[in-house]
Every structure is written in C-alpha cells, then in structure tokens.
Amino acid sequence: MSACSGAPSATDDDTASGTAAAPSPQEQKDSAARVVSNIPAGASDIDLQRKLKLRVASGTFEDIAVTTRKGAPLAGTLSADKTRWVSQGVLASGTRYKVAGTAVDDEGLEKTYAAGFRTRTLTLDEQTYPSFVGDGQTVGVGMPVMIRFDVPVTDKAEIEKHLEVTSKPAQVGAFHWISDQEVHWRPRTYWKPGTQVSVNADIGGVPAGNGIYGQMDRSMKFTVGDAMVSKVDMQTHQMKVFRNGQLLRTIPITTGEQPLHTTRTGTKIIVEKFRSKTMNSETVGIDPNSADGYNIDNVEYAMRLTYSGEFIHAAPWSVGSQGYANVSHGCTGMSTANAGWLYNMSKMGDVVTYTGSDRPMDLTNGFGDWNESFRDYKQGSALS
C-alpha cells in the first residue's frame, strides 16, 4: 500500500503509509485530515519492541483500532487532543497486524485509514517457554507457585511485570527469583484450605534480556486442599501429624544419624510421591559398594522433601530404632503401616517441619520457600 495522496512528508520515525478507502457521503469533498504512521504499510520483519505511532495532520482521530488477523487487539494510548496514538502492548512474534481508523478535519469531513504490517518471527533459541508445577492439582497449604523457564531470563523485572497470581480468598504474597530460570510466589502465611489459585504468565513477546523474548502467554490453576502439617522432633524421634489443626497420629520415626548424616532442621514441603522407589547412596555422594553405602529396591511409600535426597518412607529394617534413635542416612523412616497411612493422607505441597539438629534447611533445596521470613523473601523480587 502507498501513502495517501497529499500526505505530509515523513521522517525516519514518522513514515506516511496506508490507503484511503472508498469515500463515504461525508467524503464527497476531500477531507484535509491525513493519517501518518511510523511503520510503513505492508512492512515486514518489524521488531517486537517497536512502538506503532500514528498521528493525524490537519485533523483528529475519531476512532482507531489495531488488531491481529484473529481479532486480538493491540493496546494503545490516544493523546488528549486526539492527534496521536501510540501502542502500549507488546507485539507478538510472526504476527500480521491490521490498522484501521477514521480521522476528521476541522470541517468534520472524514478520512478513513487502513494499513497492515507483519512482525519478525523469532527462532526457538530466541524464546523462553514458561512451565508450571501443580497445574490443575489439589495441593497442600505450603505449595509455592512455581514458574520455570527453559531459556535463562536476565531481564527479570520486565518478565515479572507480566506475571500475576490471584487467589480466592485473596492472600498477600510475593515473588522470589530462585535462579535465572525459576521464579516462585508464596503467600505471607500458609494458604487457607480451599483457596482457588490462578496464575497468569502473560509474557508472549516480552523481552527477557540478551535478545530473548517470552515465547507465549500461559496460565494455570490449582486448588488448596486440607492443611496437612506434620511436625518432626529429631530429639524425641516422633512425628505428629495434624490435619486442619487436629492431631491425627503420633508416629515413631528415625532420622539421620548425627553428625554423619544429619537431617536438616527447617520447613520442608512434599515435592513428589512414589509408591515405591529404588534408593541408591550414589545419589547423595556415597559409594553404594562402601561400608556406608546402600542400594535398596522398592522402598515403599517414598515422599521427597529435598532435592538433595531427604525422603519420608517405609523403613522396616529400622523399626527397632524408630522412636528411640537416629540411624538413617538422612531420610525419615517409619514402619510400613505408618508410612502407608501417611502416604495416603498426603499430597504435594503438604508441610513437614523439622526441629532437633543444627543443620539448617535452605531456600532452594526442594520447595524451601518457607525458610526465610516473608520480609526477607520478598526482597527476592526483581521489583522490590
């Protein structure tokens, strides 16, 4: 498409473009109004960070709309005098946009405007994809919102501006960047049972730094179930299991032999569950063929608490020590009957707190988000 006849001359950021549509009855006398765009009509490979700027010479905008071929609108701001319009939203990769509007001159004569352009198509290496943990599930009251990116994010602030967590009932919370590829959000205190949580990552086309952009908009939801909170005392070798504040059972347990295999003190969250799992000491840096090593098949009712290898599980081989001594390599062992009962009661996101050792739990070893005060936690936001 070419510029309308009689359009004013254009600068590098103010290029005349578009075509005049067939005249309406109000246009029998040619309108003096002319629409000018900084993106030429028919242009392609437009950078995603570029702003579309439209202005009217000798008139004002009566209406203006910028949409994709599927009808999705591109947000924009019209100046108070209705002579300039600037896009505010982020352009999408490999997308055709249609610009349509009407301007009027001082005599009220209309000039319609139509133009289009296409944005640059990003390669996969130029995009980062957001994925979630717990989408569609019923989770425990300690479950953080977790968003993971397959390509590192260096402009964390820009990405975080396009992340949103809402809940019913509403609860105050904050984001915290665990790494360049993972950001969490947790409420100030544990979720209220029954809470409905929605997460929106509207990052499609958003610059993530170093020439990387968000690949697409994504969303997820989860529901918070009963408040299952277990309390482990490594000095008394007991675990007290509470549901919604009511004590259900006290379980004799054994934890890590101290000081060699000390179990961490702090707040841990159930990360995942296995009906049975092979446990090999090589995963925690111990030669399975050494005197202190192990390689056990079909360990029942295993629930992971840390990435470094702490589990709750059935340990029929240590029943004689359960309730009396700490003899494990760091896991929390109990009888098969108690482990099965707890496994069937538990879900990802349930809370297990530990006291009785001088080895602290940290923020990134599992879902460790509750091991900092909320005041310190929210300092991990890129917008703090």
mmCIF file of N, CA and C in Angstrom, residues 150-241:
data_model
loop_
_atom_site.group_PDB
_atom_site.id
_atom_site.type_symbol
_atom_site.label_atom_id
_atom_site.label_comp_id
_atom_site.label_asym_id
_atom_site.label_seq_id
_atom_site.Cartn_x
_atom_site.Cartn_y
_atom_site.Cartn_z
ATOM 1 N N ASP A 150 12.685 -22.336 30.138
ATOM 2 C CA ASP A 150 13.656 -23.232 29.507
ATOM 3 C C ASP A 150 14.889 -22.502 28.986
ATOM 4 N N VAL A 151 14.819 -21.181 28.843
ATOM 5 C CA VAL A 151 15.969 -20.354 28.479
ATOM 6 C C VAL A 151 16.115 -19.281 29.553
ATOM 7 N N PRO A 152 17.332 -19.013 30.037
ATOM 8 C CA PRO A 152 17.509 -18.069 31.151
ATOM 9 C C PRO A 152 16.911 -16.693 30.890
ATOM 10 N N VAL A 153 16.388 -16.121 31.959
ATOM 11 C CA VAL A 153 15.822 -14.766 31.949
ATOM 12 C C VAL A 153 16.825 -13.845 32.637
ATOM 13 N N THR A 154 17.286 -12.831 31.925
ATOM 14 C CA THR A 154 18.190 -11.863 32.550
ATOM 15 C C THR A 154 17.487 -10.548 32.877
ATOM 16 N N ASP A 155 16.458 -10.209 32.102
ATOM 17 C CA ASP A 155 15.652 -9.028 32.445
ATOM 18 C C ASP A 155 14.473 -9.502 33.295
ATOM 19 N N LYS A 156 14.771 -9.842 34.534
ATOM 20 C CA LYS A 156 13.753 -10.411 35.416
ATOM 21 C C LYS A 156 12.643 -9.419 35.721
ATOM 22 N N ALA A 157 13.006 -8.150 35.851
ATOM 23 C CA ALA A 157 11.992 -7.144 36.184
ATOM 24 C C ALA A 157 10.937 -7.046 35.096
ATOM 25 N N GLU A 158 11.357 -7.053 33.836
ATOM 26 C CA GLU A 158 10.395 -6.924 32.734
ATOM 27 C C GLU A 158 9.475 -8.138 32.675
ATOM 28 N N ILE A 159 10.043 -9.327 32.866
ATOM 29 C CA ILE A 159 9.207 -10.523 32.870
ATOM 30 C C ILE A 159 8.268 -10.514 34.064
ATOM 31 N N GLU A 160 8.773 -10.158 35.238
ATOM 32 C CA GLU A 160 7.933 -10.194 36.444
ATOM 33 C C GLU A 160 6.748 -9.245 36.346
ATOM 34 N N LYS A 161 6.908 -8.140 35.619
ATOM 35 C CA LYS A 161 5.790 -7.204 35.428
ATOM 36 C C LYS A 161 4.609 -7.879 34.742
ATOM 37 N N HIS A 162 4.873 -8.979 34.036
ATOM 38 C CA HIS A 162 3.825 -9.657 33.274
ATOM 39 C C HIS A 162 3.401 -10.974 33.922
ATOM 40 N N LEU A 163 3.761 -11.158 35.192
ATOM 41 C CA LEU A 163 3.333 -12.322 35.956
ATOM 42 C C LEU A 163 2.316 -11.886 37.002
ATOM 43 N N GLU A 164 1.272 -12.684 37.186
ATOM 44 C CA GLU A 164 0.228 -12.319 38.145
ATOM 45 C C GLU A 164 -0.297 -13.562 38.848
ATOM 46 N N VAL A 165 -0.429 -13.463 40.166
ATOM 47 C CA VAL A 165 -1.026 -14.529 40.967
ATOM 48 C C VAL A 165 -2.245 -13.945 41.668
ATOM 49 N N THR A 166 -3.391 -14.594 41.489
ATOM 50 C CA THR A 166 -4.607 -14.176 42.190
ATOM 51 C C THR A 166 -5.189 -15.383 42.913
ATOM 52 N N SER A 167 -5.894 -15.109 43.991
ATOM 53 C CA SER A 167 -6.476 -16.205 44.771
ATOM 54 C C SER A 167 -7.813 -15.790 45.350
ATOM 55 N N LYS A 168 -8.652 -16.799 45.555
ATOM 56 C CA LYS A 168 -9.937 -16.614 46.228
ATOM 57 C C LYS A 168 -10.008 -17.604 47.378
ATOM 58 N N PRO A 169 -10.018 -17.113 48.641
ATOM 59 C CA PRO A 169 -9.929 -15.714 49.056
ATOM 60 C C PRO A 169 -8.542 -15.114 48.795
ATOM 61 N N ALA A 170 -8.493 -13.788 48.655
ATOM 62 C CA ALA A 170 -7.241 -13.100 48.360
ATOM 63 C C ALA A 170 -6.271 -13.225 49.531
ATOM 64 N N GLN A 171 -5.005 -13.442 49.210
ATOM 65 C CA GLN A 171 -3.953 -13.531 50.224
ATOM 66 C C GLN A 171 -2.717 -12.791 49.751
ATOM 67 N N VAL A 172 -2.094 -12.045 50.652
ATOM 68 C CA VAL A 172 -0.908 -11.256 50.326
ATOM 69 C C VAL A 172 0.273 -12.190 50.101
ATOM 70 N N GLY A 173 1.077 -11.894 49.081
ATOM 71 C CA GLY A 173 2.245 -12.725 48.801
ATOM 72 C C GLY A 173 3.275 -11.963 48.004
ATOM 73 N N ALA A 174 4.346 -12.663 47.574
ATOM 74 C CA ALA A 174 5.430 -12.009 46.850
ATOM 75 C C ALA A 174 6.152 -13.011 45.960
ATOM 76 N N PHE A 175 6.760 -12.479 44.878
ATOM 77 C CA PHE A 175 7.624 -13.276 44.021
ATOM 78 C C PHE A 175 9.033 -13.326 44.596
ATOM 79 N N HIS A 176 9.748 -14.398 44.253
ATOM 80 C CA HIS A 176 11.152 -14.542 44.639
ATOM 81 C C HIS A 176 11.837 -15.352 43.539
ATOM 82 N N TRP A 177 12.889 -14.777 42.946
ATOM 83 C CA TRP A 177 13.624 -15.471 41.890
ATOM 84 C C TRP A 177 14.605 -16.446 42.520
ATOM 85 N N ILE A 178 14.401 -17.733 42.245
ATOM 86 C CA ILE A 178 15.284 -18.778 42.740
ATOM 87 C C ILE A 178 16.556 -18.842 41.897
ATOM 88 N N SER A 179 16.418 -18.581 40.589
ATOM 89 C CA SER A 179 17.537 -18.594 39.652
ATOM 90 C C SER A 179 17.103 -17.843 38.406
ATOM 91 N N ASP A 180 17.977 -17.805 37.391
ATOM 92 C CA ASP A 180 17.614 -17.165 36.125
ATOM 93 C C ASP A 180 16.522 -17.929 35.394
ATOM 94 N N GLN A 181 16.240 -19.162 35.822
ATOM 95 C CA GLN A 181 15.255 -19.982 35.117
ATOM 96 C C GLN A 181 14.075 -20.394 35.991
ATOM 97 N N GLU A 182 13.963 -19.809 37.186
ATOM 98 C CA GLU A 182 12.851 -20.213 38.051
ATOM 99 C C GLU A 182 12.480 -19.082 39.006
ATOM 100 N N VAL A 183 11.184 -18.782 39.030
ATOM 101 C CA VAL A 183 10.655 -17.792 39.961
ATOM 102 C C VAL A 183 9.491 -18.415 40.723
ATOM 103 N N HIS A 184 9.423 -18.122 42.029
ATOM 104 C CA HIS A 184 8.355 -18.629 42.885
ATOM 105 C C HIS A 184 7.521 -17.465 43.418
ATOM 106 N N TRP A 185 6.353 -17.808 43.908
ATOM 107 C CA TRP A 185 5.483 -16.859 44.629
ATOM 108 C C TRP A 185 4.880 -17.619 45.793
ATOM 109 N N ARG A 186 4.921 -17.018 46.988
ATOM 110 C CA ARG A 186 4.282 -17.652 48.138
ATOM 111 C C ARG A 186 3.500 -16.601 48.908
ATOM 112 N N PRO A 187 2.424 -17.023 49.568
ATOM 113 C CA PRO A 187 1.697 -16.083 50.421
ATOM 114 C C PRO A 187 2.495 -15.783 51.685
ATOM 115 N N ARG A 188 2.060 -14.747 52.404
ATOM 116 C CA ARG A 188 2.753 -14.363 53.642
ATOM 117 C C ARG A 188 2.742 -15.522 54.641
ATOM 118 N N THR A 189 1.604 -16.174 54.771
ATOM 119 C CA THR A 189 1.469 -17.345 55.630
ATOM 120 C C THR A 189 0.922 -18.487 54.774
ATOM 121 N N TYR A 190 0.849 -19.690 55.321
ATOM 122 C CA TYR A 190 0.351 -20.819 54.536
ATOM 123 C C TYR A 190 -1.006 -20.482 53.910
ATOM 124 N N TRP A 191 -1.254 -21.069 52.730
ATOM 125 C CA TRP A 191 -2.545 -20.895 52.078
ATOM 126 C C TRP A 191 -3.683 -21.314 53.016
ATOM 127 N N LYS A 192 -4.809 -20.678 52.851
ATOM 128 C CA LYS A 192 -6.018 -21.106 53.556
ATOM 129 C C LYS A 192 -6.599 -22.312 52.823
ATOM 130 N N PRO A 193 -6.980 -23.372 53.538
ATOM 131 C CA PRO A 193 -7.584 -24.534 52.863
ATOM 132 C C PRO A 193 -8.785 -24.105 52.020
ATOM 133 N N GLY A 194 -8.887 -24.689 50.831
ATOM 134 C CA GLY A 194 -9.982 -24.354 49.930
ATOM 135 C C GLY A 194 -9.696 -23.207 48.985
ATOM 136 N N THR A 195 -8.539 -22.583 49.090
ATOM 137 C CA THR A 195 -8.207 -21.453 48.223
ATOM 138 C C THR A 195 -8.102 -21.895 46.762
ATOM 139 N N GLN A 196 -8.653 -21.074 45.869
ATOM 140 C CA GLN A 196 -8.514 -21.266 44.428
ATOM 141 C C GLN A 196 -7.441 -20.299 43.931
ATOM 142 N N VAL A 197 -6.394 -20.827 43.309
ATOM 143 C CA VAL A 197 -5.254 -20.015 42.876
ATOM 144 C C VAL A 197 -5.170 -19.998 41.356
ATOM 145 N N SER A 198 -5.015 -18.806 40.795
ATOM 146 C CA SER A 198 -4.841 -18.640 39.348
ATOM 147 C C SER A 198 -3.523 -17.921 39.086
ATOM 148 N N VAL A 199 -2.805 -18.381 38.083
ATOM 149 C CA VAL A 199 -1.506 -17.807 37.733
ATOM 150 C C VAL A 199 -1.511 -17.459 36.252
ATOM 151 N N ASN A 200 -1.149 -16.225 35.920
ATOM 152 C CA ASN A 200 -1.053 -15.796 34.533
ATOM 153 C C ASN A 200 0.375 -15.357 34.240
ATOM 154 N N ALA A 201 0.967 -15.952 33.220
ATOM 155 C CA ALA A 201 2.280 -15.540 32.726
ATOM 156 C C ALA A 201 2.065 -14.964 31.330
ATOM 157 N N ASP A 202 1.735 -13.675 31.280
ATOM 158 C CA ASP A 202 1.432 -13.018 30.002
ATOM 159 C C ASP A 202 2.722 -12.470 29.405
ATOM 160 N N ILE A 203 3.614 -13.380 29.019
ATOM 161 C CA ILE A 203 4.966 -12.985 28.624
ATOM 162 C C ILE A 203 5.224 -13.118 27.133
ATOM 163 N N GLY A 204 4.217 -13.472 26.345
ATOM 164 C CA GLY A 204 4.415 -13.620 24.907
ATOM 165 C C GLY A 204 4.968 -12.350 24.283
ATOM 166 N N GLY A 205 6.180 -12.409 23.713
ATOM 167 C CA GLY A 205 6.804 -11.254 23.089
ATOM 168 C C GLY A 205 7.496 -10.309 24.042
ATOM 169 N N VAL A 206 7.434 -10.567 25.350
ATOM 170 C CA VAL A 206 8.053 -9.676 26.339
ATOM 171 C C VAL A 206 9.565 -9.906 26.339
ATOM 172 N N PRO A 207 10.369 -8.842 26.240
ATOM 173 C CA PRO A 207 11.822 -9.021 26.254
ATOM 174 C C PRO A 207 12.306 -9.568 27.594
ATOM 175 N N ALA A 208 13.104 -10.650 27.526
ATOM 176 C CA ALA A 208 13.623 -11.293 28.731
ATOM 177 C C ALA A 208 15.106 -11.035 28.917
ATOM 178 N N GLY A 209 15.705 -10.180 28.065
ATOM 179 C CA GLY A 209 17.118 -9.846 28.159
ATOM 180 C C GLY A 209 17.967 -10.682 27.227
ATOM 181 N N ASN A 210 19.108 -10.114 26.822
ATOM 182 C CA ASN A 210 20.060 -10.802 25.952
ATOM 183 C C ASN A 210 19.431 -11.306 24.649
ATOM 184 N N GLY A 211 18.474 -10.549 24.110
ATOM 185 C CA GLY A 211 17.854 -10.925 22.844
ATOM 186 C C GLY A 211 16.849 -12.056 22.943
ATOM 187 N N ILE A 212 16.440 -12.401 24.165
ATOM 188 C CA ILE A 212 15.454 -13.456 24.391
ATOM 189 C C ILE A 212 14.098 -12.823 24.680
ATOM 190 N N TYR A 213 13.030 -13.479 24.183
ATOM 191 C CA TYR A 213 11.669 -12.995 24.412
ATOM 192 C C TYR A 213 10.813 -14.124 24.985
ATOM 193 N N GLY A 214 9.757 -13.747 25.693
ATOM 194 C CA GLY A 214 8.792 -14.734 26.131
ATOM 195 C C GLY A 214 8.145 -15.405 24.928
ATOM 196 N N GLN A 215 8.006 -16.733 24.985
ATOM 197 C CA GLN A 215 7.504 -17.463 23.820
ATOM 198 C C GLN A 215 5.995 -17.321 23.659
ATOM 199 N N MET A 216 5.265 -17.379 24.765
ATOM 200 C CA MET A 216 3.808 -17.299 24.674
ATOM 201 C C MET A 216 3.218 -16.978 26.038
ATOM 202 N N ASP A 217 1.954 -16.555 26.026
ATOM 203 C CA ASP A 217 1.192 -16.380 27.262
ATOM 204 C C ASP A 217 0.712 -17.745 27.730
ATOM 205 N N ARG A 218 0.793 -17.994 29.045
ATOM 206 C CA ARG A 218 0.290 -19.247 29.598
ATOM 207 C C ARG A 218 -0.371 -18.968 30.946
ATOM 208 N N SER A 219 -1.225 -19.867 31.371
ATOM 209 C CA SER A 219 -1.888 -19.719 32.664
ATOM 210 C C SER A 219 -2.073 -21.088 33.295
ATOM 211 N N MET A 220 -2.296 -21.100 34.589
ATOM 212 C CA MET A 220 -2.543 -22.343 35.310
ATOM 213 C C MET A 220 -3.386 -22.052 36.538
ATOM 214 N N LYS A 221 -3.967 -23.130 37.089
ATOM 215 C CA LYS A 221 -4.768 -23.018 38.299
ATOM 216 C C LYS A 221 -4.497 -24.220 39.189
ATOM 217 N N PHE A 222 -4.578 -24.018 40.488
ATOM 218 C CA PHE A 222 -4.605 -25.147 41.407
ATOM 219 C C PHE A 222 -5.507 -24.823 42.586
ATOM 220 N N THR A 223 -5.890 -25.863 43.288
ATOM 221 C CA THR A 223 -6.760 -25.745 44.457
ATOM 222 C C THR A 223 -5.983 -26.188 45.686
ATOM 223 N N VAL A 224 -6.173 -25.484 46.778
ATOM 224 C CA VAL A 224 -5.517 -25.841 48.032
ATOM 225 C C VAL A 224 -6.450 -26.734 48.839
ATOM 226 N N GLY A 225 -5.954 -27.895 49.231
ATOM 227 C CA GLY A 225 -6.751 -28.848 49.995
ATOM 228 C C GLY A 225 -6.623 -28.649 51.495
ATOM 229 N N ASP A 226 -6.865 -29.715 52.252
ATOM 230 C CA ASP A 226 -6.758 -29.655 53.711
ATOM 231 C C ASP A 226 -5.350 -29.271 54.135
ATOM 232 N N ALA A 227 -5.265 -28.645 55.291
ATOM 233 C CA ALA A 227 -3.974 -28.256 55.851
ATOM 234 C C ALA A 227 -3.347 -29.454 56.555
ATOM 235 N N MET A 228 -2.511 -30.186 55.820
ATOM 236 C CA MET A 228 -1.747 -31.292 56.399
ATOM 237 C C MET A 228 -0.378 -30.762 56.807
ATOM 238 N N VAL A 229 -0.138 -30.699 58.115
ATOM 239 C CA VAL A 229 1.123 -30.192 58.653
ATOM 240 C C VAL A 229 1.664 -31.215 59.647
ATOM 241 N N SER A 230 2.839 -31.759 59.349
ATOM 242 C CA SER A 230 3.471 -32.723 60.243
ATOM 243 C C SER A 230 4.669 -32.074 60.923
ATOM 244 N N LYS A 231 4.887 -32.445 62.178
ATOM 245 C CA LYS A 231 5.983 -31.864 62.959
ATOM 246 C C LYS A 231 6.889 -32.983 63.448
ATOM 247 N N VAL A 232 8.144 -32.928 63.017
ATOM 248 C CA VAL A 232 9.129 -33.946 63.369
ATOM 249 C C VAL A 232 10.085 -33.386 64.419
ATOM 250 N N ASP A 233 10.227 -34.107 65.515
ATOM 251 C CA ASP A 233 11.199 -33.757 66.554
ATOM 252 C C ASP A 233 12.289 -34.818 66.513
ATOM 253 N N MET A 234 13.474 -34.428 66.060
ATOM 254 C CA MET A 234 14.562 -35.393 65.910
ATOM 255 C C MET A 234 15.191 -35.783 67.236
ATOM 256 N N GLN A 235 14.865 -35.057 68.300
ATOM 257 C CA GLN A 235 15.392 -35.407 69.626
ATOM 258 C C GLN A 235 14.507 -36.444 70.316
ATOM 259 N N THR A 236 13.190 -36.332 70.108
ATOM 260 C CA THR A 236 12.280 -37.317 70.710
ATOM 261 C C THR A 236 11.940 -38.445 69.742
ATOM 262 N N HIS A 237 12.341 -38.301 68.468
ATOM 263 C CA HIS A 237 12.133 -39.327 67.445
ATOM 264 C C HIS A 237 10.643 -39.594 67.201
ATOM 265 N N GLN A 238 9.881 -38.519 67.173
ATOM 266 C CA GLN A 238 8.433 -38.617 66.963
ATOM 267 C C GLN A 238 7.990 -37.643 65.868
ATOM 268 N N MET A 239 6.980 -38.064 65.117
ATOM 269 C CA MET A 239 6.322 -37.192 64.143
ATOM 270 C C MET A 239 4.858 -37.069 64.525
ATOM 271 N N LYS A 240 4.403 -35.829 64.685
ATOM 272 C CA LYS A 240 2.995 -35.567 64.969
ATOM 273 C C LYS A 240 2.336 -35.071 63.681
ATOM 274 N N VAL A 241 1.249 -35.726 63.284
ATOM 275 C CA VAL A 241 0.573 -35.414 62.023
ATOM 276 C C VAL A 241 -0.748 -34.713 62.331
#
